[in-house]
Short mmCIF file of C-alpha atoms in Angstrom, two decimals:
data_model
loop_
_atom_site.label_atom_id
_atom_site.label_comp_id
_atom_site.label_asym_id
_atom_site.label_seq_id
_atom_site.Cartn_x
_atom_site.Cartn_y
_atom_site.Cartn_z
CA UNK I 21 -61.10 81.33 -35.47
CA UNK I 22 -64.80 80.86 -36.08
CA UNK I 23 -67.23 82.51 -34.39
CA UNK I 24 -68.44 81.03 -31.32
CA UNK I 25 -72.59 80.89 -30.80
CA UNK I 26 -73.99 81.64 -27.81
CA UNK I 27 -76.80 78.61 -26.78
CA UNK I 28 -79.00 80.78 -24.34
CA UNK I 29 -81.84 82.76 -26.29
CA UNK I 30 -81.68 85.17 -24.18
CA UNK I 31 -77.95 86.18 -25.00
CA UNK I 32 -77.92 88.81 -27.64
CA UNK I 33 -76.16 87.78 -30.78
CA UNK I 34 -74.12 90.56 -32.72
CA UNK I 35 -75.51 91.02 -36.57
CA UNK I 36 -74.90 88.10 -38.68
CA UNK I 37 -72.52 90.60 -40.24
CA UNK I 38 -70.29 91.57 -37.41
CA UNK I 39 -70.15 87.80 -36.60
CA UNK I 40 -69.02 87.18 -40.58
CA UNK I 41 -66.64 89.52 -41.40
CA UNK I 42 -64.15 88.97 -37.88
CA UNK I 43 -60.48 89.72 -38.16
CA UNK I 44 -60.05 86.23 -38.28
CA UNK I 45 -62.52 85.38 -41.34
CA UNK I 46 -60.73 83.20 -44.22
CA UNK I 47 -60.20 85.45 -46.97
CA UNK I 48 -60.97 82.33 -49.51
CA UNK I 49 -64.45 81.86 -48.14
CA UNK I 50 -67.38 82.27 -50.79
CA UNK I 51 -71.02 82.46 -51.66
CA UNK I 52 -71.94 81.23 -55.36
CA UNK I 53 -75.03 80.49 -57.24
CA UNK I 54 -75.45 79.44 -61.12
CA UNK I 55 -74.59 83.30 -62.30
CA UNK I 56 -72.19 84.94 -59.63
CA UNK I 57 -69.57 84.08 -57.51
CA UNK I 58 -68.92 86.24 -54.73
CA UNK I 59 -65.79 86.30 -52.03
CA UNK I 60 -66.32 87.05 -48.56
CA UNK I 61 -64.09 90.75 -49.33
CA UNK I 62 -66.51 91.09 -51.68
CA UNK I 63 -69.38 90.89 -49.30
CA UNK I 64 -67.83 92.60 -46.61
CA UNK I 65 -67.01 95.76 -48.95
CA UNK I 66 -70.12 95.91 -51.45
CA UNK I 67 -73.88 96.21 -51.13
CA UNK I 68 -76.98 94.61 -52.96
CA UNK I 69 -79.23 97.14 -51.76
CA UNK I 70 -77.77 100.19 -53.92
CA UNK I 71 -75.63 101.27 -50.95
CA UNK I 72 -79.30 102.33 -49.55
CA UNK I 73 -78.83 100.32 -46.46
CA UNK I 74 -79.09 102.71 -43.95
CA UNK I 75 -82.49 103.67 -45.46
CA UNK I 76 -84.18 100.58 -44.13
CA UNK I 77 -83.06 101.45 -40.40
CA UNK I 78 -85.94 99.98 -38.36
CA UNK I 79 -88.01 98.89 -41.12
CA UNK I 80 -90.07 95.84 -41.11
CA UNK I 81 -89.43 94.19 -44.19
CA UNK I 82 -90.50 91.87 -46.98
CA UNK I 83 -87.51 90.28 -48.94
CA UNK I 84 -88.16 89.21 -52.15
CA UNK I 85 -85.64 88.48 -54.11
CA UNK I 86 -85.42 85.86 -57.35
CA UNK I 87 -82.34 84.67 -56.72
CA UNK I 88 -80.45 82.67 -53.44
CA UNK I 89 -77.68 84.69 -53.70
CA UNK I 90 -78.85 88.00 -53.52
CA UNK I 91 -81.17 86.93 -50.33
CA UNK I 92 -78.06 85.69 -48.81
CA UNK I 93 -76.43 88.98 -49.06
CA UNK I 94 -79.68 91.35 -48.77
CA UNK I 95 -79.71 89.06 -45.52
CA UNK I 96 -76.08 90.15 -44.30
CA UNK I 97 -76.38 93.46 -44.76
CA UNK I 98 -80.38 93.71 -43.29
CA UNK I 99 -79.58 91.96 -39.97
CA UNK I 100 -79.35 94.03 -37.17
CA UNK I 101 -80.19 97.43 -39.32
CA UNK I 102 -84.47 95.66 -39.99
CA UNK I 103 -86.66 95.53 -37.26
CA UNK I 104 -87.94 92.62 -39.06
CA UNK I 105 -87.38 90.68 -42.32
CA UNK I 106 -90.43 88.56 -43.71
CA UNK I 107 -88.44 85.73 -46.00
CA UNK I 108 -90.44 85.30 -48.91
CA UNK I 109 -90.22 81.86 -51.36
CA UNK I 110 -89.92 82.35 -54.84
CA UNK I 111 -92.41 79.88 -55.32
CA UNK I 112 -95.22 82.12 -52.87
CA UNK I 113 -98.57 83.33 -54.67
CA UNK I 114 -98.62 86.73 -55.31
CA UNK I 115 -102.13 86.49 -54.15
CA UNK I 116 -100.72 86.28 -50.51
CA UNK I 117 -98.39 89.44 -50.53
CA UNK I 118 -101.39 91.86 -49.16
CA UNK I 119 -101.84 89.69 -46.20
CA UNK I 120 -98.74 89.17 -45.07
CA UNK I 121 -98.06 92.67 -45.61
CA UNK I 122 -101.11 93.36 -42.90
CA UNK I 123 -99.90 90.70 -40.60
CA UNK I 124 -96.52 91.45 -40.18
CA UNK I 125 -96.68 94.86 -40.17
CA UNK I 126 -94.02 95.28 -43.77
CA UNK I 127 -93.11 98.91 -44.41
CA UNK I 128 -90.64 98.00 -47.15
CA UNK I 129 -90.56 95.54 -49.78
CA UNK I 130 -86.80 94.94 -50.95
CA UNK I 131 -86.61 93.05 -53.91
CA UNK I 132 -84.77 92.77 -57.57
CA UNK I 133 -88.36 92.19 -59.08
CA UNK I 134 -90.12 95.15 -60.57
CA UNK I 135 -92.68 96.31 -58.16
CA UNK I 136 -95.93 96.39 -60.34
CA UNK I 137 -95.28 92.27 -60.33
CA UNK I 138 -95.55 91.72 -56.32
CA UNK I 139 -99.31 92.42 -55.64
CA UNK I 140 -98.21 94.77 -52.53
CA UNK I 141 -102.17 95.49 -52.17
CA UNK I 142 -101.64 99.56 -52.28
CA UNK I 143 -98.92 101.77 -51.60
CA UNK I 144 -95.42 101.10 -49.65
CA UNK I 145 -92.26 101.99 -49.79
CA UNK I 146 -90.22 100.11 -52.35
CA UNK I 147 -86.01 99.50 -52.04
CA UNK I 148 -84.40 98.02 -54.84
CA UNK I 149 -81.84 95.06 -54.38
CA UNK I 150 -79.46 94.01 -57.15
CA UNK I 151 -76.95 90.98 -57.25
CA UNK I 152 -74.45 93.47 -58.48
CA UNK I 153 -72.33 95.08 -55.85
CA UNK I 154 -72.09 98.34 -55.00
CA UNK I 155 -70.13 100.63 -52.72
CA UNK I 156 -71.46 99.75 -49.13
CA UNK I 157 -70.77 102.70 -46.36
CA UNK I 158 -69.02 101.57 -43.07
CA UNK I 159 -70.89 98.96 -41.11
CA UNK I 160 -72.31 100.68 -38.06
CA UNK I 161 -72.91 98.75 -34.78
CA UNK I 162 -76.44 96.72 -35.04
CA UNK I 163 -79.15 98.62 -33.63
CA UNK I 164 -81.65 95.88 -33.48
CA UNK I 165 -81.88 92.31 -32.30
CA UNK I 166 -83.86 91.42 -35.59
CA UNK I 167 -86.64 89.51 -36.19
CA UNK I 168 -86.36 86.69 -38.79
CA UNK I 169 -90.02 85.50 -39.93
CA UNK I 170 -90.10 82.31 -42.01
CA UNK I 171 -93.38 81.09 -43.94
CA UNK I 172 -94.61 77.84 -43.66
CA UNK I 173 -95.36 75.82 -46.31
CA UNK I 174 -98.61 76.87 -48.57
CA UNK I 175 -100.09 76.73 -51.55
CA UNK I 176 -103.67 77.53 -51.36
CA UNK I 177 -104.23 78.83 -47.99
CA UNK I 178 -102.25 81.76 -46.07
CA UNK I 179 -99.07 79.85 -44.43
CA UNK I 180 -98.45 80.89 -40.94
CA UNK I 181 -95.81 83.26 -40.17
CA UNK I 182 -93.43 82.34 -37.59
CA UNK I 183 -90.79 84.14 -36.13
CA UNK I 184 -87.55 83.23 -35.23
CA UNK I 185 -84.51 85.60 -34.03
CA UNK I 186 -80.65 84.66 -35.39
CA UNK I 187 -80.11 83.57 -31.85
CA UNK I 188 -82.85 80.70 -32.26
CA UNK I 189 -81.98 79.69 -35.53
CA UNK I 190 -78.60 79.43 -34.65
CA UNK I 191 -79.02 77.37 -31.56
CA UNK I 192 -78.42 73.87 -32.75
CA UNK I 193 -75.01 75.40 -34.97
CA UNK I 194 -72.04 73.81 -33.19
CA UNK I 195 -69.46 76.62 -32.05
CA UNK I 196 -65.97 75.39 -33.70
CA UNK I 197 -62.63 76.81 -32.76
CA UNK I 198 -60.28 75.59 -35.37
CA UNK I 199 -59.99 76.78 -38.96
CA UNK I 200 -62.97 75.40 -41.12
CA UNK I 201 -62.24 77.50 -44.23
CA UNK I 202 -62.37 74.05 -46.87
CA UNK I 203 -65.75 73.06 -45.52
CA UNK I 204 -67.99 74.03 -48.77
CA UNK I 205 -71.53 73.41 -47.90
CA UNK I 206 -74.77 73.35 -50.58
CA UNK I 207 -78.36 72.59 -49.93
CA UNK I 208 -81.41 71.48 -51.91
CA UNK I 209 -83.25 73.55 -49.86
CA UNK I 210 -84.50 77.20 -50.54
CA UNK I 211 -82.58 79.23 -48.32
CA UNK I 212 -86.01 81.02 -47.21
CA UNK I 213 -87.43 77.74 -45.98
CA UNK I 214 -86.09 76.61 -42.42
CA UNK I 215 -84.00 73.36 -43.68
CA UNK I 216 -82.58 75.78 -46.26
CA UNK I 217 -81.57 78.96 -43.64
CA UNK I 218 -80.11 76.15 -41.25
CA UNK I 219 -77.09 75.53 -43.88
CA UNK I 220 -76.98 79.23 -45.06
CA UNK I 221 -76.13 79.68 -41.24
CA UNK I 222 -73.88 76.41 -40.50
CA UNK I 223 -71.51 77.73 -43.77
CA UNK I 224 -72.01 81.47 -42.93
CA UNK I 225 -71.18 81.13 -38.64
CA UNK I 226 -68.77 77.63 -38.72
CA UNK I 227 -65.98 79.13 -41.14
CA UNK I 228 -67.40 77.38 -44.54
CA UNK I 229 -68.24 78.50 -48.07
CA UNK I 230 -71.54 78.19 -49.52
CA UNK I 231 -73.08 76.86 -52.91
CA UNK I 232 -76.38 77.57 -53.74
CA UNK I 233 -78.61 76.27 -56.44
CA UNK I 234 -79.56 79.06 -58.95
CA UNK I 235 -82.99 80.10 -60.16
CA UNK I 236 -84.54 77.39 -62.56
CA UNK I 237 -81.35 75.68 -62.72
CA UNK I 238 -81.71 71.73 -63.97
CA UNK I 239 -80.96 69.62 -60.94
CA UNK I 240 -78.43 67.89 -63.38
CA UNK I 241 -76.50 70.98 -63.88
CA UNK I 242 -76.34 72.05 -60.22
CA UNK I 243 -74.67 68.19 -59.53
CA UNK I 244 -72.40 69.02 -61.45
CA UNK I 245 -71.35 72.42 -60.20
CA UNK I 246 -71.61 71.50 -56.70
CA UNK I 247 -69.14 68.76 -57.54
CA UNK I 248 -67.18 71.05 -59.62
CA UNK I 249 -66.88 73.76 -56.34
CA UNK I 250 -65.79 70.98 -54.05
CA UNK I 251 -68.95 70.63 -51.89
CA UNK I 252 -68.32 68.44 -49.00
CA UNK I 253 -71.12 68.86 -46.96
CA UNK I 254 -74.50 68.72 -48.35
CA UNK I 255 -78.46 68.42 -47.32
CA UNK I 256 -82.05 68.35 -48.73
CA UNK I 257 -85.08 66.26 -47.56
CA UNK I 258 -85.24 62.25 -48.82
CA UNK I 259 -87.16 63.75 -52.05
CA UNK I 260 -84.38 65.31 -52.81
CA UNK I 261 -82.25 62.78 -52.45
CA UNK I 262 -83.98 60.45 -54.36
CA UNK I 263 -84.69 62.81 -57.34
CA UNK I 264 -80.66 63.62 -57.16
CA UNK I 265 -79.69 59.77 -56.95
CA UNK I 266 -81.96 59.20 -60.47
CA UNK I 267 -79.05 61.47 -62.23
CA UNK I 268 -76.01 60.08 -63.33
CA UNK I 269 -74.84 63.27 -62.19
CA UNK I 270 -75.10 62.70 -58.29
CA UNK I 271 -71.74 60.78 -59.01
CA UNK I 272 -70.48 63.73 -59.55
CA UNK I 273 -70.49 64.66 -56.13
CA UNK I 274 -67.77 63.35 -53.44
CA UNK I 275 -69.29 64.68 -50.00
CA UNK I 276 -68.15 63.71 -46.74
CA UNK I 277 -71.26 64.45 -45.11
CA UNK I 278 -74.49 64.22 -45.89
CA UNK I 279 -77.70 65.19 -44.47
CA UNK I 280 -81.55 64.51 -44.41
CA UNK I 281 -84.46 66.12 -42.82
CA UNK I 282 -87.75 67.41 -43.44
CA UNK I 283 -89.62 64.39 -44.27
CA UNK I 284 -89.73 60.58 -42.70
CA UNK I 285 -86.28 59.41 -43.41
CA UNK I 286 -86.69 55.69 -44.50
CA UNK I 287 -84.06 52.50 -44.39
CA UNK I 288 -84.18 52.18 -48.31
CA UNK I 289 -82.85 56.09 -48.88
CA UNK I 290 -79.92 56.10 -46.06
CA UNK I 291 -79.38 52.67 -47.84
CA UNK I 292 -78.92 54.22 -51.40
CA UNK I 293 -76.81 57.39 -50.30
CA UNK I 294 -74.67 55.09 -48.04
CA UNK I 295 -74.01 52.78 -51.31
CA UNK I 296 -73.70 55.79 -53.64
CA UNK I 297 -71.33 57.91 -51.20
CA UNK I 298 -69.32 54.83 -49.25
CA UNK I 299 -66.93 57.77 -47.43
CA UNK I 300 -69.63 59.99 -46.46
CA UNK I 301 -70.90 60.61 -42.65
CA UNK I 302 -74.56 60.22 -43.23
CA UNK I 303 -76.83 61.77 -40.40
CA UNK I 304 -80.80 63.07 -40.39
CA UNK I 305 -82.36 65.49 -38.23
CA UNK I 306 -85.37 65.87 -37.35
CA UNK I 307 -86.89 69.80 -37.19
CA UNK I 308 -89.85 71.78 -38.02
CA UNK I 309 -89.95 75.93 -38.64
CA UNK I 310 -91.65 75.84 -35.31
CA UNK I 311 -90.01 74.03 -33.10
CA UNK I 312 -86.03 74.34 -34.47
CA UNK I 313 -83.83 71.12 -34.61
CA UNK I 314 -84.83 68.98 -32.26
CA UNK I 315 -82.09 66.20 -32.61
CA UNK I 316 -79.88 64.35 -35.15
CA UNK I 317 -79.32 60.49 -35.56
CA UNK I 318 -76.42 58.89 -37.26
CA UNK I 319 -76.31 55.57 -36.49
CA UNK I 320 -76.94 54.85 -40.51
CA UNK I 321 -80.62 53.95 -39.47
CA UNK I 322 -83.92 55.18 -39.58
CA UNK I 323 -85.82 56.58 -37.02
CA UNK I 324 -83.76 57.62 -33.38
CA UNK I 325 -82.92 56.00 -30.33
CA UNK I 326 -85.07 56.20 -27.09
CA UNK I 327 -82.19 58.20 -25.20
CA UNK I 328 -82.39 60.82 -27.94
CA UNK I 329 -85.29 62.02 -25.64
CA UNK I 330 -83.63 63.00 -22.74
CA UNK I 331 -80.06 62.77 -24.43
CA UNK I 332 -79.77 66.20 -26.37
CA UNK I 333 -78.32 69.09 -25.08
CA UNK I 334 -80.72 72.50 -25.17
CA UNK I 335 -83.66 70.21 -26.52
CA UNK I 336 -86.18 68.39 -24.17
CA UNK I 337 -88.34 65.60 -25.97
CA UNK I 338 -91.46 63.79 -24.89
CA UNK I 339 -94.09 61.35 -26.54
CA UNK I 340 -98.09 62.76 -25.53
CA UNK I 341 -101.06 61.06 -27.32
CA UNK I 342 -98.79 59.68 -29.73
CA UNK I 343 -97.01 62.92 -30.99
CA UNK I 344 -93.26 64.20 -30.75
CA UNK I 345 -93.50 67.16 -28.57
CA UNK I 346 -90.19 69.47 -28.28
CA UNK I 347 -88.79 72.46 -25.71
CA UNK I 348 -85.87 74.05 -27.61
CA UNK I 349 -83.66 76.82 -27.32
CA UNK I 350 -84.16 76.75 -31.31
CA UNK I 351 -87.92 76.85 -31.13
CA UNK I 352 -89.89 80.12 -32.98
CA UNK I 353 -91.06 82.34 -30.36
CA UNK I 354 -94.51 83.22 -32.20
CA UNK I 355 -96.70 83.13 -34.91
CA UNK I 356 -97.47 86.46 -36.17
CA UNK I 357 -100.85 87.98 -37.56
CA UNK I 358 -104.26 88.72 -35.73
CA UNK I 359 -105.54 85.58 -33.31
CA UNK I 360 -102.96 83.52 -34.13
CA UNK I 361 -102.00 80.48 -32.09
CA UNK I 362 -99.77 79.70 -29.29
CA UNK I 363 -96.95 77.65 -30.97
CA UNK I 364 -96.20 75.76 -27.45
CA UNK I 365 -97.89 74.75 -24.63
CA UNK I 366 -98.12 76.32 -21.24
CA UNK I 367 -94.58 74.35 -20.56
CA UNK I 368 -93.28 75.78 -23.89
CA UNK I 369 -93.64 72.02 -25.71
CA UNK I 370 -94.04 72.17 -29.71
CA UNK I 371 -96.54 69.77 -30.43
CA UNK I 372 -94.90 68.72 -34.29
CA UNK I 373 -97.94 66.58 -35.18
CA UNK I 374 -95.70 63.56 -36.43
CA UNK I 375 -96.94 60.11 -34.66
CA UNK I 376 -93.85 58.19 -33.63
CA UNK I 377 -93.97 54.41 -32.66
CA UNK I 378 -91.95 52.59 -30.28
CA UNK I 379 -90.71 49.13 -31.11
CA UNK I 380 -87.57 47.75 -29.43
CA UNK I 381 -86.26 50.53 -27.66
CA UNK I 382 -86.30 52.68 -31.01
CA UNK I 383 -88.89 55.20 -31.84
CA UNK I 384 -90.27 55.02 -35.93
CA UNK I 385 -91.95 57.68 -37.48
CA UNK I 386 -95.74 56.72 -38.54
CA UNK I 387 -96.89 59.81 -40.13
CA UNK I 388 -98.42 62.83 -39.83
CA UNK I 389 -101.33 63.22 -37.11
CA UNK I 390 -103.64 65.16 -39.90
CA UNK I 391 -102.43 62.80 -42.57
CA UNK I 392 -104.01 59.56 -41.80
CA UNK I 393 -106.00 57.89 -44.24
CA UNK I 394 -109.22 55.79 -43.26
CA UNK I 395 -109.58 52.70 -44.98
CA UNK I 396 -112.94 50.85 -43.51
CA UNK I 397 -112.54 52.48 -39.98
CA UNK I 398 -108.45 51.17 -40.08
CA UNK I 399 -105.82 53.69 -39.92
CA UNK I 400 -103.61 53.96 -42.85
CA UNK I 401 -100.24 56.31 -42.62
CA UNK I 402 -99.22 56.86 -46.01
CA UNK I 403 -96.01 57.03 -44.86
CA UNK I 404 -95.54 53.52 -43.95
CA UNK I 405 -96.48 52.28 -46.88
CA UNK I 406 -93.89 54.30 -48.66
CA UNK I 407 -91.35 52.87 -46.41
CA UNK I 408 -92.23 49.31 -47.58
CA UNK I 409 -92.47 49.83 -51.46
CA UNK I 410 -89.29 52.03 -51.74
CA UNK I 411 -87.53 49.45 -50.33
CA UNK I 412 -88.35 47.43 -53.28
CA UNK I 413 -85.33 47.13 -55.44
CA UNK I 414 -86.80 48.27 -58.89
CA UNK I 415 -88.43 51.37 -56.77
CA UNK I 416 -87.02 54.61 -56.95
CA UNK I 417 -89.65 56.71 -54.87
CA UNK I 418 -92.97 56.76 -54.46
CA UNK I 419 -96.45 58.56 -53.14
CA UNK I 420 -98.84 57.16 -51.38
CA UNK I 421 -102.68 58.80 -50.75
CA UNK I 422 -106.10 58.15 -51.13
CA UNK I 423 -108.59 57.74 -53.74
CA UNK I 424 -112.43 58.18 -52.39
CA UNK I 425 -114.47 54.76 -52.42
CA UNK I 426 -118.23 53.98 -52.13
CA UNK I 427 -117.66 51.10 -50.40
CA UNK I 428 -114.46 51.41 -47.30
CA UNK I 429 -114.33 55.47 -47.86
CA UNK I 430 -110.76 55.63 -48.77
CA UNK I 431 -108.69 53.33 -50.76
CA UNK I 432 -104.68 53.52 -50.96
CA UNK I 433 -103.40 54.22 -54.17
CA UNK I 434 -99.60 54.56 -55.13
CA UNK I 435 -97.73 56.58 -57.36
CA UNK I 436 -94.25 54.98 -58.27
CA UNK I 437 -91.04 56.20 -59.94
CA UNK I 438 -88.57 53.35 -60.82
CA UNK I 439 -85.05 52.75 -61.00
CA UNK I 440 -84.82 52.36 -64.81
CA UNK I 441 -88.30 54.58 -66.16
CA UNK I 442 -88.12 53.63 -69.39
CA UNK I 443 -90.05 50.84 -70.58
CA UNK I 444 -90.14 48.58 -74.35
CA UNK I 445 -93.24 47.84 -74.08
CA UNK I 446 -96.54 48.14 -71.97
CA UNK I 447 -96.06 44.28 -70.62
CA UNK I 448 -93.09 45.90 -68.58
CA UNK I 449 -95.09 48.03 -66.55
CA UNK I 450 -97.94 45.46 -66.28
CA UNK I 451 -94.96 43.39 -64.66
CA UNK I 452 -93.88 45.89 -62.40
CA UNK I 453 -96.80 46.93 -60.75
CA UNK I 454 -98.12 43.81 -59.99
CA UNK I 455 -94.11 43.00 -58.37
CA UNK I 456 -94.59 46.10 -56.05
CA UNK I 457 -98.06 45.04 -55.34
CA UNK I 458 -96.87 41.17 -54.53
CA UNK I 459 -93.86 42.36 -52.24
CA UNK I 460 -96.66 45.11 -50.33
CA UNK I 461 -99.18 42.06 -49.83
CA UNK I 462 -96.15 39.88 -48.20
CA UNK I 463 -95.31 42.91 -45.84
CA UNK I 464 -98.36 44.65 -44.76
CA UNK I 465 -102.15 43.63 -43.92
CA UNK I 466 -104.59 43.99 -46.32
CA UNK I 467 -105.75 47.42 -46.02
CA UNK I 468 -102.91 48.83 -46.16
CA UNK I 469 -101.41 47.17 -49.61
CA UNK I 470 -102.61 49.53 -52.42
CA UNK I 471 -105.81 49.41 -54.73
CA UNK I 472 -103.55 50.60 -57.32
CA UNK I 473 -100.27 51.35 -58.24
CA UNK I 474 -99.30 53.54 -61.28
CA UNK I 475 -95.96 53.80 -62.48
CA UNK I 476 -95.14 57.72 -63.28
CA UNK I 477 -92.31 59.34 -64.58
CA UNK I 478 -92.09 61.76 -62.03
CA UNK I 479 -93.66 62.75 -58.69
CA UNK I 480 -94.20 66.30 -57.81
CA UNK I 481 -92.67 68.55 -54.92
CA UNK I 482 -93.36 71.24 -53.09
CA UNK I 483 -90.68 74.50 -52.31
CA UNK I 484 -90.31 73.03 -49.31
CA UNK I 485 -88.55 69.97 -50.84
CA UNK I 486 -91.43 67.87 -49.79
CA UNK I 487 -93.90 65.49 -51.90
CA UNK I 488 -97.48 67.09 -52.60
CA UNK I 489 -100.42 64.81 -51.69
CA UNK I 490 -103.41 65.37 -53.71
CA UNK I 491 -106.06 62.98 -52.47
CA UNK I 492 -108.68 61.87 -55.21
#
C-alpha cells in the first residue's frame, strides 16, 4: 500500500521517513543520480550524515549539499529530528550564506562541502554529510513537525525565505492505494526549488522510484539515463522542455506522463512534446513556492478553463485587478527574516503576480505584473510575444525583453534559438530573422512585433529552470 496523505494542514504528518519505509514499501524502489544508485533497504538502513543524526535533534539547519542525491537522503533522515531545514541551491551565492544564517535562525550547516568554502559569516556548528552510507541507529519516533524553508529565486538580491511544512508541500500529492512500485519519476528541476521537491515527494509518498539529474551532468547524458532507468513520469518548466526536445536524445525517453510548470506554458511546446511523445498524458500546473499548486490542466491546451476557479478541491481561485490570486491548503505559511511580508491577504489569498486574460470562457496567461514592458505608453508582456514567435515552425525558443530607446522608452527585442542552429552562410540567418519578423507583424500590432531579432545559439536559464531577462 502507499501511504495515504492527509489534505488538512492542520493534521500532523509522521516524518517523511516513517511514511517511506512502511511494512508495505516495495523493496525494488530506488533513488539514483549520475554516480550512485541507492535502494530503498539501503536508505532505510544507512545514513549520509556519519550516523551523527541524532546530533542535529532540534537544530535549525542549513543543507548544503552538491549533489541531489545526498539532499534527498540528508532530507529523509533530517525530517522530523530538525526543527528546521533551510534548502540551499547549488547554484546560491556564497555571498548570501551570512544572511540567511541571521534570518532563519541556522545552528548547523550540514553539508559534503568543506566548510572554509560556504561563507558561514563566523562560527557555527558544522555536521558533515557524505553520499556514502553509513550505519544509521534505530529510527526514533519524530519529535518535531519540521519546518521546510525553500529560497526563492535570486541572483543578485537576498531571495525570500519561505516556509513550508511536509504537510503543505504534500497537499496537492494524490493519496493512492494500489501498488505503484514501476512508476519511475525524474525532474529537470533542482530538488531544492519547489517544482523540483514536488516530484522528490510524488516518487518518495505515491510508491515510485526516483531519478535525479547529477551535478554538472550534460543534459544529453541525463536523456539518456533517464531513458535507460525506465522513467515514465517526468517534469521541468517549458525551458526545459524545449532545451531537452533540441537533443536527439529526448527520443530516448518513452514517458507516459509528462509535466510542465513554472513558466507560461504555450500552444507551440504542448504541441512539440505531444508530437515527440504521441502515448504520453501531457498535463501543466500552475504553482508558485508561495502559494503551492494551485491547479493542473490537461486538456492538451494552453492556459485553464474558467471552472478551474471554483473546480479544484483544497484550492480556491479568484481574478483581482487582473492577477491570479490563490487560498491553498499547499500555500507557505510565512516568509521568514526581520519585517518580512505577509504572503496572503487578510482572507489568506496569494496574490502570484501573473496577469491572466479571459477570452472565450478560457483564462490565458499575459505575463508577469512586474514584467511589463512600456513601449510608447502601450503595454508589452514579453510573454505574449514569445507565444507568437515560438509557434513559428523554424523556432525553437525564444526571449523576449527590452532594449532602452530615446525615442518610445523601450523597444522589444528578441532572442531566438532555431530548430536547425547551424547555418552555411550569413544569408541564412538574414532570411530567418526577417521570416520571424514577417509572421510577428501578421499576428500582433505594431508595438509589439520586435525592433530586432537575433538568432543565438543558446538562451540562458536560471536554477529555477526559468529564462533570465536582462533588459538593455
Amino acid at each position: 500500500m502507499c501511504p495515504i496523505i492527509p489534505t488538512d494542514p492542520k493534521q500532523r504528518l509522521a516524518s517523511l521517513s516513517d511514511m517511506l519505509f512502511s511494512p508495505q514499501t516495495s523493496q525494488d524502489r530506488f533513488i539514483e543520480d549520475a554516480e550512485k544508485h541507492l535502494t530503498f533497504s539501503a536508505l532505510l538502513q544507512g545514513s549520509v550524515l556519519c550516523g551523527r543524526g541524532d546530533e542535529l535533534l532540534g537544530r535549525s539547519v542549513l543543507l548544503a549539499t552538491k549533489g541531489q542525491l545526498t539532499t534527498a537522503a540528508a532530507l529523509i533522515e533530517l525530517d522530523g529530528v530538525a526543527r528546521r531545514i533551510v534548502l540551499c541551491p547549488p547554484e546560491l551565492p556564497t555571498s548570501h550564506f551570512p544572511l540567511i544564517i541571521a534570518e532563519a535562525e541556522i545552528d548547523c550547516v550540514v553539508s559534503d562541502r568543506d566548510v572554509s568554502d560556504l561563507n558561514t559569516g563566523g562560527p557555527i556548528y558544522f555536521s558533515p554529510c557524505t553520499q556514502n552510507m553509513e550505519a544509521r541507529k534505530p529510527r526514533q519516533q519524530p519529535q518535531y513537525t519540521t519546518e521546510w524553508v525553500l529560497l526563492t529565486s535570486g541572483t543578485t538580491s537576498l531571495p525570500k525565505l519561505v516556509v513550508h511544512t511536509l504537510s503543505s508541500l504534500c497537499a496537492a500529492i494524490q493519496p493512492k492505494r494500489e501498488l505503484c512500485s514501476k512508476i519511475v519519476w525524474s525532474t529537470f528541476y533542482d530538488i531544492r526549488r519547489y517544482g523540483g521537491l514536488q516530484i522528490f515527494l510524488r516518487a518518495m509518498l505515491t510508491g515510485g522510484s526516483l531519478v535525479l539529474s547529477g551535478h554538472d551532468e550534460p543534459l544529453a547524458d541525463f536523456l539518456y539515463r533517464a531513458g535507460s532507468s525506465g522513467v515514465t513520469h517526468i517534469s521541468g518548466t517549458p525551458s526545459h522542455w524545449r532545451c531537452a526536445l533540441l537533443s536527439s536524445a529526448a527520443q530516448h525517453l518513452n514517458p507516459h506522463y509528462v509535466r510542465l510548470s513554472g513558466e507560461t506554458v504555450d500552444q507551440a511546446i504542448l504541441n512539440r512534446l505531444r508530437d515527440t511523445y504521441p502515448n504520453a498524458r501531457i498535463v501543466h500546473a500552475f504553482a508558485s513556492t508561495e502559494a503551492g499548486v494551485a491547479f493542473e490542466v490537461n486538456d492538451g491546451f494552453n492556459g485553464f478553463p474558467a471552472d478551474v476557479l471554483t473546480g479544484t478541491p483544497g484550492t480556491a481561485t479568484k481574478i483581482e485587478n487582473g492577477t491570479l490570486r490563490v487560498r491553498s491548503v499547499g500555500a507557505a505559511t510565512r516568509y521568514l527574516g526581520t519585517d518580512a511580508p505577509p504572503i496572503a491577504d487578510e482572507y489568506g489569498f496569494v496574490d502570484t503576480k501573473d496577469i491572466v486574460d479571459l477570452r472565450d470562457g478560457r483564462y490565458f496567461f499575459s505575463g508577469r505584473r512586474d514584467g511589463v514592458i512600456n513601449v510608447g505608453g502601450l503595454k508589452v508582456f514579453p510573454e505574449e510575444v514569445e507565444s507568437v514567435i515560438n509557434r513559428h515552425p523554424d523556432v525553437m525558443m525564444c526571449l523576449v525583453r527590452a532594449r532602452r530607446s530615446p525615442i518610445t522608452g523601450s523597444v522589444i527585442v528578441a532572442d531566438v534559438v532555431l530548430k536547425c542552429p547551424y547555418f552555411a552562410a550569413e544569408l541564412d540567418t538574414s532570411r530567418a530573422q526577417n521570416a520571424i519578423l514577417n509572421f510577428c507583424r501578421e499576428r500582433l500590432p505594431s508595438h509589439k512585433v520586435p525592433a530586432v531579432v537575433s538568432i543565438v545559439p543558446m538562451l540562458l536559464m536560471s536554477g529555477a529552470g526559468k529564462l533570465i531577462r536582462r533588459n538593455a
